[in-house]
Amino acid sequence: MMSSGDKGLDKSSKLDDLLDSLISDKDLERYIAEQEDGLTHEEREKIKRENRINAINQWCAENPNRDPTRAKDKTIKQLALDEEAVVRIEEFRKNNPEKMAEISIRSENKIKYRRDRQTYEEQLPRNYLHVDSYETRLKKAEALNGCGFKTRTFKSKRFTDEYAAELKSPNRGSTLEGHWVESDGKQLAISWFGGWSNLFTALSFLLMVAAVLFFFVDLGVIGFVWEDYRWVPFAIYAPMFIIGFYMLKHRAILAHRDNFYFNRHTGLVKTPHTLFRKPFYLPYEDIVCYGANERNVGSARGGSRVFVSLMVPLKYPKHYRFTKPTFYVGGFNREWDSLEYATAMTFMDTSIPLGTHLYQSIEHYFKIDKDITEKHAFPEELKPYLDPDDCQVNRHEVW
């Protein structure tokens, strides 16, 4: 189930995308319009808004106590939605001046890149992208794993809703921006619920809570039992709390071990580390994702219900003798989980450029000069697509 915080992040992401498009994508149209009618953009927008508000007010007068955003008249409905968007943007501008300044700088940079048509439209080499057949990549995966594959047929009564592997459009930025899909342009990561970072999180909470509880219990008997050894509880529980706090603070160090890595340059997927097994490689075509056949699935505690999805490798190494690997992923809602999986599959399709919804993630890793695992340098093949000073994508397409 999506929390209120998740909804807020989603709304903020969509608003950012809307602001970005309003500021940057219409500049050429504005320039042409100013040449034709002699009005500035601000004057033209003021007139348009006055006309829009007058039309909405007239409709409201004729239809009292009705919401114009739900009007049957499509023209009035669109005008009301446009006005609602403008009001939201005005509130955002007022409450987030630093964010607006950042968006303004990004927009000015985009205009600068478009003016340099030679660089903006230059076609760079793409020979680093995977072009091998499925059979060739399967053999490469076997070589990396050190053994052959077993094939499985996944059947489950709970997970019957197989997600589609393709997006309707690879550039649905306003829809996908808030889906916690991270990419450096070479690899894309999807996290799973198990693994070392979650284990360390659970252990850290256990240590901290146990230290506090036992300490307060000992306070009641310190004067009677410990007598001259009152320092003993502090010597035991203080280190427990400190170790737990340190593990909680630095659990992200192991986060890279808990991700699926979809590699656009090799055509292979690296699975997460499990607690007792090393990751393995397989072609991306052999990864499928399912949702539960019910919208919500009961949690292990039984007190709440959460949505879950399952990432299933249809092939796995022969040395996996006892259990077949499956991984719980997502956990937001069906649409978000399916879009996350579809984004990964589209990312692996080298016949199309990267979707614009991945640009900000790529720019982040370029800025810190790290790959997505943060263990190596940013991919050299992607550096020509970004401006070295602004750290933004300065090309029409990114491959």
Tab-separated table of N, CA and C in Angstrom, residues 141-142 144-147 149 192 196 256-261 269-282 313 315-317 319-320 325 327:
chain	number	residue	atom	x	y	z
A	141	ALA	N	27.146	-15.961	-19.797
A	141	ALA	CA	26.649	-16.053	-18.429
A	141	ALA	C	27.095	-17.365	-17.781
A	142	GLU	N	27.070	-18.462	-18.528
A	142	GLU	CA	27.528	-19.744	-17.999
A	142	GLU	C	29.002	-19.687	-17.637
A	144	LEU	N	30.669	-16.992	-16.734
A	144	LEU	CA	30.805	-16.167	-15.537
A	144	LEU	C	30.359	-16.917	-14.282
A	145	ASN	N	29.329	-17.751	-14.424
A	145	ASN	CA	28.810	-18.496	-13.273
A	145	ASN	C	29.651	-19.718	-12.944
A	146	GLY	N	30.390	-20.220	-13.941
A	146	GLY	CA	31.209	-21.404	-13.711
A	146	GLY	C	30.469	-22.712	-13.844
A	147	CYS	N	29.247	-22.671	-14.365
A	147	CYS	CA	28.478	-23.906	-14.575
A	147	CYS	C	27.318	-23.601	-15.514
A	149	PHE	N	23.114	-23.965	-16.799
A	149	PHE	CA	21.854	-23.502	-16.220
A	149	PHE	C	20.846	-24.631	-16.108
A	192	TRP	N	15.864	-5.484	-3.956
A	192	TRP	CA	14.936	-6.483	-3.421
A	192	TRP	C	14.870	-6.329	-1.913
A	196	TRP	N	21.689	-8.321	2.696
A	196	TRP	CA	22.533	-7.925	3.806
A	196	TRP	C	22.130	-6.599	4.428
A	256	HIS	N	24.606	-2.040	-2.259
A	256	HIS	CA	24.932	-2.460	-3.627
A	256	HIS	C	24.857	-3.979	-3.784
A	257	ARG	N	24.896	-4.717	-2.680
A	257	ARG	CA	24.813	-6.169	-2.750
A	257	ARG	C	23.373	-6.664	-2.882
A	258	ASP	N	22.410	-5.774	-2.719
A	258	ASP	CA	21.002	-6.165	-2.685
A	258	ASP	C	20.234	-5.715	-3.921
A	259	ASN	N	20.932	-5.477	-5.022
A	259	ASN	CA	20.290	-4.980	-6.238
A	259	ASN	C	20.407	-5.966	-7.391
A	260	PHE	N	19.377	-5.982	-8.247
A	260	PHE	CA	19.524	-6.516	-9.591
A	260	PHE	C	20.238	-5.448	-10.421
A	261	TYR	N	21.246	-5.855	-11.193
A	261	TYR	CA	21.936	-4.915	-12.071
A	261	TYR	C	21.711	-5.335	-13.514
A	269	VAL	N	22.058	-9.739	-16.746
A	269	VAL	CA	21.560	-9.266	-15.463
A	269	VAL	C	22.342	-9.965	-14.363
A	270	LYS	N	22.776	-9.211	-13.374
A	270	LYS	CA	23.421	-9.779	-12.193
A	270	LYS	C	22.415	-9.761	-11.056
A	271	THR	N	22.154	-10.915	-10.466
A	271	THR	CA	21.170	-11.008	-9.387
A	271	THR	C	21.770	-10.516	-8.075
A	272	PRO	N	20.946	-10.219	-7.074
A	272	PRO	CA	21.481	-9.777	-5.774
A	272	PRO	C	22.214	-10.899	-5.039
A	273	HIS	N	23.066	-10.510	-4.091
A	273	HIS	CA	23.618	-11.470	-3.138
A	273	HIS	C	22.476	-11.913	-2.224
A	274	THR	N	22.408	-13.196	-1.958
A	274	THR	CA	21.542	-13.664	-0.887
A	274	THR	C	22.414	-13.906	0.335
A	275	LEU	N	21.807	-14.266	1.444
A	275	LEU	CA	22.575	-14.401	2.678
A	275	LEU	C	23.581	-15.549	2.610
A	276	PHE	N	23.288	-16.567	1.802
A	276	PHE	CA	24.167	-17.732	1.768
A	276	PHE	C	24.639	-18.086	0.362
A	277	ARG	N	24.296	-17.270	-0.640
A	277	ARG	CA	24.684	-17.591	-2.002
A	277	ARG	C	25.179	-16.363	-2.730
A	278	LYS	N	26.155	-16.580	-3.588
A	278	LYS	CA	26.696	-15.503	-4.399
A	278	LYS	C	25.732	-15.182	-5.537
A	279	PRO	N	25.827	-13.985	-6.128
A	279	PRO	CA	24.969	-13.656	-7.265
A	279	PRO	C	25.359	-14.459	-8.493
A	280	PHE	N	24.484	-14.490	-9.471
A	280	PHE	CA	24.808	-15.135	-10.736
A	280	PHE	C	24.305	-14.264	-11.881
A	281	TYR	N	24.768	-14.568	-13.084
A	281	TYR	CA	24.443	-13.802	-14.284
A	281	TYR	C	23.517	-14.619	-15.179
A	282	LEU	N	22.646	-13.918	-15.892
A	282	LEU	CA	21.786	-14.561	-16.877
A	282	LEU	C	21.300	-13.517	-17.866
A	313	PRO	N	13.932	-15.419	-11.791
A	313	PRO	CA	14.849	-15.888	-12.839
A	313	PRO	C	14.355	-17.232	-13.384
A	315	LYS	N	15.988	-19.077	-15.385
A	315	LYS	CA	17.148	-19.967	-15.420
A	315	LYS	C	18.003	-19.677	-14.198
A	316	TYR	N	18.618	-20.720	-13.655
A	316	TYR	CA	19.480	-20.540	-12.494
A	316	TYR	C	20.586	-21.585	-12.549
A	317	PRO	N	21.741	-21.322	-11.931
A	317	PRO	CA	22.889	-22.233	-12.037
A	317	PRO	C	22.587	-23.620	-11.479
A	319	HIS	N	24.419	-25.420	-9.686
A	319	HIS	CA	24.879	-25.646	-8.317
A	319	HIS	C	23.882	-25.127	-7.278
A	320	TYR	N	22.757	-24.533	-7.719
A	320	TYR	CA	21.658	-24.228	-6.805
A	320	TYR	C	20.841	-25.516	-6.642
A	325	PRO	N	15.804	-19.779	-6.843
A	325	PRO	CA	15.868	-18.391	-6.376
A	325	PRO	C	14.689	-17.549	-6.848
A	327	PHE	N	12.872	-13.457	-5.751
A	327	PHE	CA	13.199	-12.234	-5.027
A	327	PHE	C	11.971	-11.328	-4.951
